[in-house]
Coordinates of C-alpha atoms in Angstrom, one line a residue:
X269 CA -70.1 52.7 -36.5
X270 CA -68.3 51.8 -33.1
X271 CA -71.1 49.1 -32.4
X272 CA -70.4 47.4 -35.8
X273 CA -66.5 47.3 -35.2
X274 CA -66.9 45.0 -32.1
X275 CA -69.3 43.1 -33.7
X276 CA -66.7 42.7 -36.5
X277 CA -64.2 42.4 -33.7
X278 CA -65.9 39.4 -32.3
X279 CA -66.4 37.7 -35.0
X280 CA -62.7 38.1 -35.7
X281 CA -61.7 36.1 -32.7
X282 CA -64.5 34.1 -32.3
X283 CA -63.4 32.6 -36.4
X284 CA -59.3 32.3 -34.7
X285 CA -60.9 30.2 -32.1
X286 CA -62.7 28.3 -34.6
X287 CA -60.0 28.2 -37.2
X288 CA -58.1 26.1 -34.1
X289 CA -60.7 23.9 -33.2
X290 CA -60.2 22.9 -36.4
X291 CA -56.7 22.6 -36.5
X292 CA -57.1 19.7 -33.7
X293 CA -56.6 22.0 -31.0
X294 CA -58.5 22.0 -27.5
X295 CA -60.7 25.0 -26.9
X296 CA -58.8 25.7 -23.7
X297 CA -55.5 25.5 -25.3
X298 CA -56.9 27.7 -28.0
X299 CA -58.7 30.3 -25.6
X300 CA -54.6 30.6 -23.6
X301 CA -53.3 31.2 -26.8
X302 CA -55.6 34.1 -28.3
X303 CA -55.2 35.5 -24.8
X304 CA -51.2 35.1 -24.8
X305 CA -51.1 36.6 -28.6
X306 CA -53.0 39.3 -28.1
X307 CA -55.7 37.8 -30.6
X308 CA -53.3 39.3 -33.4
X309 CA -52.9 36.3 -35.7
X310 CA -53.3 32.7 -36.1
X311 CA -50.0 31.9 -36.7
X312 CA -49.0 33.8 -33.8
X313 CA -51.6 31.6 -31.3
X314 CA -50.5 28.3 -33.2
X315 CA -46.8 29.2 -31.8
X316 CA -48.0 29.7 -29.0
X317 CA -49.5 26.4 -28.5
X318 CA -46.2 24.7 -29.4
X319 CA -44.1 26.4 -27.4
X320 CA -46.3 25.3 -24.7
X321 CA -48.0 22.1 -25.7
X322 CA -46.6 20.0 -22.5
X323 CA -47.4 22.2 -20.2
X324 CA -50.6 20.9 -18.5
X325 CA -52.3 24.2 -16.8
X326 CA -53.3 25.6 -20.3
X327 CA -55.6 22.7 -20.7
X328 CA -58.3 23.9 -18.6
X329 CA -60.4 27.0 -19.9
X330 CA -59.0 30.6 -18.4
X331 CA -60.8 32.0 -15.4
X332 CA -60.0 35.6 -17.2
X333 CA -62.3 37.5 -19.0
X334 CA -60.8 38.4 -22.7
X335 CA -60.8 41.2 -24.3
X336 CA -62.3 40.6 -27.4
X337 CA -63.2 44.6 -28.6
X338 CA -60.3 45.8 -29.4
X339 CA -60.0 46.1 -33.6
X340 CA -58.6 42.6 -35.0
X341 CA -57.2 42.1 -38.4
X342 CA -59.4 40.9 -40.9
X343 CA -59.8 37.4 -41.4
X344 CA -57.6 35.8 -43.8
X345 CA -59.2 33.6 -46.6
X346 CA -57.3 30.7 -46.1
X347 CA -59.4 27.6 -46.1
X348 CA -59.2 25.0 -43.5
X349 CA -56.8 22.9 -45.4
X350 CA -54.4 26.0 -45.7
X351 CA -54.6 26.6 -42.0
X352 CA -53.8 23.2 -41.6
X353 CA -50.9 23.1 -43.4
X354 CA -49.9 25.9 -41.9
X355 CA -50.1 24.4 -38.6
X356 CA -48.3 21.3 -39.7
X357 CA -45.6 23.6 -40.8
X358 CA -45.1 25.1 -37.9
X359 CA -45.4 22.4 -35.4
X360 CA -42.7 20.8 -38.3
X361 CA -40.2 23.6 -37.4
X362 CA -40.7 23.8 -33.6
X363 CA -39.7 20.1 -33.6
X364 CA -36.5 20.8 -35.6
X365 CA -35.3 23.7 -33.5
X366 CA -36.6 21.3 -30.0
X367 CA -34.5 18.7 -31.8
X368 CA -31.4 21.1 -32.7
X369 CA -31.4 22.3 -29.1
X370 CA -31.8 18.6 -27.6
X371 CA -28.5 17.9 -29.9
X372 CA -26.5 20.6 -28.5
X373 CA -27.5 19.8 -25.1
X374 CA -26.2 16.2 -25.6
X375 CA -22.7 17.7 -27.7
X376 CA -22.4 19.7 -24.5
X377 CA -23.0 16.8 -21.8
X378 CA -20.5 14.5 -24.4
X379 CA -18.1 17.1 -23.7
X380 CA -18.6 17.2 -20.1
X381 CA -18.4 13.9 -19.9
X382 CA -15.0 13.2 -21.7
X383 CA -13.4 16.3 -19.7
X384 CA -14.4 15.1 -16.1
X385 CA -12.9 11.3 -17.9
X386 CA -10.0 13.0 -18.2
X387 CA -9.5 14.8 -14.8
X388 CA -10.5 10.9 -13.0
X389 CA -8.2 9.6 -15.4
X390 CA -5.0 12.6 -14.1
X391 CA -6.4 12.4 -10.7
X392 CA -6.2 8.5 -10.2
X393 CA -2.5 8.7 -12.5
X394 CA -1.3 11.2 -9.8
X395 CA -2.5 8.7 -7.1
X396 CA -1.2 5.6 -8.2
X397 CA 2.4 7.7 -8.9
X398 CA 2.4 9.3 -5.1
X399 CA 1.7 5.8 -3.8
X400 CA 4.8 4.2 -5.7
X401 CA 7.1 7.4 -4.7
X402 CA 5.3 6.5 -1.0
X403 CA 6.2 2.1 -1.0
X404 CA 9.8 3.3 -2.4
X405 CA 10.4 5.5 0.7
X406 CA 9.1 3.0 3.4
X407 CA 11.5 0.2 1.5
X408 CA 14.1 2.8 1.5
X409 CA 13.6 3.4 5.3
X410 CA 13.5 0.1 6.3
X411 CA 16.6 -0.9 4.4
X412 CA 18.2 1.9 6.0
X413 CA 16.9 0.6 9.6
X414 CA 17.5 -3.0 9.3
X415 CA 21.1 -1.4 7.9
X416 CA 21.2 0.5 11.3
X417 CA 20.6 -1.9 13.1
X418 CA 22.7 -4.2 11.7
X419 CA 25.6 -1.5 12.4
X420 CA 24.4 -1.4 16.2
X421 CA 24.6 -5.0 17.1
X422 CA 27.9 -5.6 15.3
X423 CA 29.1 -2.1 17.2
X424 CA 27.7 -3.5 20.7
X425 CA 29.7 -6.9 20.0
X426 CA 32.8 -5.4 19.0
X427 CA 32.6 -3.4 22.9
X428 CA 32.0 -6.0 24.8
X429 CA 34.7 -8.1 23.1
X430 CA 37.0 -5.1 23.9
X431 CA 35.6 -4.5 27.8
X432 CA 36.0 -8.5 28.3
X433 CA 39.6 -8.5 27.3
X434 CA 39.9 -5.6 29.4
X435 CA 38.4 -7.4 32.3
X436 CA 40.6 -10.7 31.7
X437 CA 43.9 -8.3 31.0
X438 CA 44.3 -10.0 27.8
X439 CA 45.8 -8.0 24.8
X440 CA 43.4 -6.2 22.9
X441 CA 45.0 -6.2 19.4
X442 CA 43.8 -8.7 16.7
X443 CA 45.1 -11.9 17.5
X444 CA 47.3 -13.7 14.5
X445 CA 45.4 -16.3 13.5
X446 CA 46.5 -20.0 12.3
X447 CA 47.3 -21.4 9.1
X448 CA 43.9 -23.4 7.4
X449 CA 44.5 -26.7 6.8
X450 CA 42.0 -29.0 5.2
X451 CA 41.1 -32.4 7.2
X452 CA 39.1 -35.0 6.8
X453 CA 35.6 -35.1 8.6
X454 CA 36.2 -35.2 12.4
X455 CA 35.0 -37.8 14.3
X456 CA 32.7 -36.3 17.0
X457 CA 32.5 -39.3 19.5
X458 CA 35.9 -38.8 19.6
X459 CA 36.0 -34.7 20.3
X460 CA 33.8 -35.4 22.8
X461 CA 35.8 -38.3 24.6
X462 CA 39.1 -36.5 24.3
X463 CA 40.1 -32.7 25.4
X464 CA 43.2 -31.3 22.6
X465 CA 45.5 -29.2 24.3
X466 CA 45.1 -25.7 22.7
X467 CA 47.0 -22.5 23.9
X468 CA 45.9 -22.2 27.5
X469 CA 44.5 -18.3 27.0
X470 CA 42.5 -19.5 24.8
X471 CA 40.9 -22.6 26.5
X472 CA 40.2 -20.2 29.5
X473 CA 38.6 -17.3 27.1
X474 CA 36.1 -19.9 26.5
X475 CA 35.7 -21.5 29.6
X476 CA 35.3 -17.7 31.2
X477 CA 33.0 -16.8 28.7
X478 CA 30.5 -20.1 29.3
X479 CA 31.1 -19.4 33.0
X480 CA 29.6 -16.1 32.7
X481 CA 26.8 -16.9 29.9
X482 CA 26.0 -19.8 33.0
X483 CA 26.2 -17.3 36.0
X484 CA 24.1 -14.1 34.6
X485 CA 21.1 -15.9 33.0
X486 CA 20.9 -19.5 34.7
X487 CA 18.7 -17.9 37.5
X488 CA 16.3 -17.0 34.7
X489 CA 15.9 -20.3 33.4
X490 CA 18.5 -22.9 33.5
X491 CA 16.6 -24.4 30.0
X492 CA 17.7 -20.8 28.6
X493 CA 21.1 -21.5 29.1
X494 CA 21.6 -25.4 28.2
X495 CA 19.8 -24.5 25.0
X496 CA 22.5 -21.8 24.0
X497 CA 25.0 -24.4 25.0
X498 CA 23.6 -27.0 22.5
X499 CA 22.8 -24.4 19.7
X500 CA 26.9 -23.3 20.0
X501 CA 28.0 -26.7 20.1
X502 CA 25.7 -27.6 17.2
X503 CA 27.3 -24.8 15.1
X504 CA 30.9 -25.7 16.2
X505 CA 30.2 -28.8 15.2
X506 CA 29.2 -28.1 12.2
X507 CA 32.2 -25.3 11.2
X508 CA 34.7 -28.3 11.8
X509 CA 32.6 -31.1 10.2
X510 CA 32.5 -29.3 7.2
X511 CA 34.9 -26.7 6.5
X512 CA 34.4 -26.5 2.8
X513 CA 30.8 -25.4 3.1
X514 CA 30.2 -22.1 3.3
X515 CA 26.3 -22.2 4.9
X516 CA 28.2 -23.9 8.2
X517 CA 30.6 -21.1 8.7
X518 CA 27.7 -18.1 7.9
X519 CA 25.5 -16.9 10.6
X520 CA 22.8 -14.2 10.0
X521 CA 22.9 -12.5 13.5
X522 CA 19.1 -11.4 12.9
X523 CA 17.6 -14.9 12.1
X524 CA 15.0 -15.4 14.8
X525 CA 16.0 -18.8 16.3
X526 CA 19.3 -17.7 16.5
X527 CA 18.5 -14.5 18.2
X528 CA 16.0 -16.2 20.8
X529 CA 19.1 -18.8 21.6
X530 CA 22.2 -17.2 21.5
X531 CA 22.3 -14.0 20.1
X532 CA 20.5 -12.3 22.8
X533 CA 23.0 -13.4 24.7
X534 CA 26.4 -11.5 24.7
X535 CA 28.2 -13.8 25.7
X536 CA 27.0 -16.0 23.1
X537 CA 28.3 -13.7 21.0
X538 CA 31.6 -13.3 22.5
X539 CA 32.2 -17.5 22.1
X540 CA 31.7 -17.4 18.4
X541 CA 34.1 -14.6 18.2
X542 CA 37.1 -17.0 20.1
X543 CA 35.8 -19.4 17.9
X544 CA 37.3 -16.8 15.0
X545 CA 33.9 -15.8 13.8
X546 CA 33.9 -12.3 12.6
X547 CA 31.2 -9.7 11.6
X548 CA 31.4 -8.5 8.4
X549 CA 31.7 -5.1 6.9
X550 CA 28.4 -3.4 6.8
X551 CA 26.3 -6.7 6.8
X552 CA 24.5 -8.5 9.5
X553 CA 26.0 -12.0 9.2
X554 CA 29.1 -13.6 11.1
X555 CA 31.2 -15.4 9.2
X556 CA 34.1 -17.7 9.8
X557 CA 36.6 -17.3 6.7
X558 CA 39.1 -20.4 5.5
X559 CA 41.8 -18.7 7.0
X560 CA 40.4 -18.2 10.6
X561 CA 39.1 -21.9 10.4
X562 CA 41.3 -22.9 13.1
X563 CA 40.1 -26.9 13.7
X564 CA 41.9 -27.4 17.1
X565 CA 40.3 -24.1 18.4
X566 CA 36.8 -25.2 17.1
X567 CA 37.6 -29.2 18.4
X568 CA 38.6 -27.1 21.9
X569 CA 35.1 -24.8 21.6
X570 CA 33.1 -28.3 21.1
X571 CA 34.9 -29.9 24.4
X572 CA 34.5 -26.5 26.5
X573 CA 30.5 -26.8 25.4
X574 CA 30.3 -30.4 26.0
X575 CA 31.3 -30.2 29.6
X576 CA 28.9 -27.2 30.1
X577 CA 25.7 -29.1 29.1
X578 CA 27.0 -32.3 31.2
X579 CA 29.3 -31.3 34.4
X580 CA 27.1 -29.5 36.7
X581 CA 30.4 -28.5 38.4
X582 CA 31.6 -26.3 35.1
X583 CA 34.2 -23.6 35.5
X584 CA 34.5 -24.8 39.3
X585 CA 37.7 -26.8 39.1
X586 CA 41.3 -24.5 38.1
X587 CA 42.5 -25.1 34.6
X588 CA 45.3 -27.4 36.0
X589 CA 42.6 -30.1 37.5
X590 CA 40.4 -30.0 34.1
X591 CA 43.8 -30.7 32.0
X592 CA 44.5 -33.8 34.0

C-alpha cells in the first residue's frame, strides 16, 4: 500500500513538472518552483515562477535532491489548454499588481520631487533676500563713512583755520562779509598786470598762507607746490570770471584731482577759506555763496597767486615794498 502511494506520489509531481513544460516554462525554472511550493499545486509553482521570472539563478537545474514521496494531491483534470489559461491569467495579474506598484513608486518619487522643488525654491528665496538685506548694509555703511569722513575733513579745516588766526593774532569771530555786486567779466591780463588795494589783513592772510603752503612742502617737490598755486589761481579765476555760475563757486573737497593738488594741502585749504569759501552743513563740498562773492578779495587772491608761481623771491619783501 505504502509502495503504491509514492509511486502515485511521483507520478503526481512528475505530471506538475510536465503540466509546466507545457505551459512554456524551462524545466529548471519548473524544478525551483515544485521545490519552493512544496509540490502542493500548480498554480502555486506557476506563482512562483512569476514572482521570480528575472531572477537568473533559477535557470539552471537545482543541485538538491527533491523530495518527491511525500503524499501529493491528485491531479486535476484540467487539459493543457485550461492550464494554460490558467497561467496566462496569472502571469496577467502579476503584471497588473508589478504595474500598480511601479505607479505608486513613481506617485511617490513625483512627490519627492515637487517637495525637494519647493525647499530649492525657499532655500534660494531666503538667499537672494539675505543678500539684498547684505548690499543695503554695506551701501548704508559706506554712506555713513563717506558722511564721516566728510564731517572729519570739514572739522580738521575749521581747526586749523582757528589755530592760524591764533598764530597771526587775528580775531577769531566770523568776519562781516561784503555786499555782492554783479560785474561784468574781468579782464585777466589786467588782474594780473595790476595789484587792487584790499584791506591790508587780508592781503597778508593770503600772502602768509602761500608763504607757508611754499615753505612746508617745497622741499618735497617744488612741482608739488607750483601746481597748487595754478590749480588756486585757476579756481579764483574762475569764481570772479563767472559769478553767476554756480559749478565755478562749488568744490567737492573729495574729488581726486582736487585732493592730489590742493586739498591735501591745509593750507590750500585755508586760502579758499580767505577767499570766502565755506564748507557746508553736513556735505563735502565748499561753496562760495553770492553774498561772500567778494570780487576785489578774489581779484587780490589771483594777484597774491600770480606772484607765487612767478617771483621766486615771494613773501621775502615787507608788505610796504610789494604795495609800491
Amino acid at each position: 500500500m505504502l509502495a503504491e502511494t509514492a509511486n502515485d506520489a511521483v507520478e503526481v509531481n512528475r505530471g506538475l513538472l510536465k503540466e509546466l513544460e507545457d505551459m512554456g516554462f524551462s524545466m529548471a525554472k519548473a524544478a525551483w518552483a515544485l521545490h519552493h511550493s512544496g509540490n502542493s499545486s500548480l498554480e502555486t509553482a506557476v506563482n512562483w515562477i512569476i514572482d521570480h521570472e528575472n531572477d537568473s539563478q533559477f535557470d539552471k537545474m537545482p543541485l538538491v535532491e527533491f523530495n518527491i514521496e511525500i503524499e501529493s494531491p491528485k491531479p486535476s483534470d484540467d487539459t493543457a489548454e485550461t492550464a494554460q489559461a490558467r497561467a496566462k491569467e496569472l502571469k496577467e495579474r502579476a503584471r497588473k499588481l508589478r504595474e500598480e506598484e511601479e505607479t505608486k513608486r513613481e506617485r511617490e518619487k513625483e512627490k519627492e520631487r515637487i517637495r525637494a522643488g519647493k525647499e530649492m525654491m525657499e532655500t534660494k528665496r531666503i538667499a537672494e533676500e539675505n543678500e539684498r538685506k547684505r548690499n543695503l548694509s554695506l551701501r548704508k555703511a559706506e554712506k555713513d563713512e563717506e558722511k564721516k569722513a566728510s564731517e572729519r575733513i570739514m572739522q580738521k579745516v575749521n581747526a586749523d583755520k582757528l589755530e592760524r588766526k591764533q598764530r597771526l593774532g587775528l580775531p577769531t569771530e566770523t568776519e562781516s562779509t561784503s555786499t555782492s555786486t554783479q560785474v561784468a567779466p574781468l579782464d585777466t591780463k589786467r588782474i594780473l598786470m595790476s595789484s587792487p588795494n584790499p584791506p591790508a589783513s587780508k592781503a597778508e592772510e593770503m600772502r602768509e598762507c602761500l608763504r607757508s603752503l611754499r615753505r612746508n612742502h617745497n622741499e618735497e617737490d617744488p612741482r608739488m607746490t607750483k601746481r597748487a598755486f595754478e590749480t588756486l589761481l585757476m579756481i579764483v579765476r574762475n569764481a570772479a570770471k563767472y559769478p553767476g555760475e554756480e559749478k565755478y563757486r562749488r568744490i567737492r573737497l573729495t574729488n581726486r584731482l582736487f585732493q592730489e593738488r590742493v586739498g591735501r594741502f591745509k593750507e590750500g585749504i585755508e586760502f579758499m577759506e580767505l577767499c570766502g569759501f565755506k564748507g557746508e552743513q553736513g556735505s563735502e563740498f565748499l561753496s562760495l555763496s553770492n553774498h561772500d562773492a567778494d570780487i576785489l578779495r578774489l581779484r587780490n587772491a589771483a594777484f597774491q597767486l600770480q606772484s607765487a608761481i612767478t617771483n621766486p623771491f615771494f613773501g621775502l619783501l615787507s608788505k610796504e615794498a610789494e604795495n609800491l
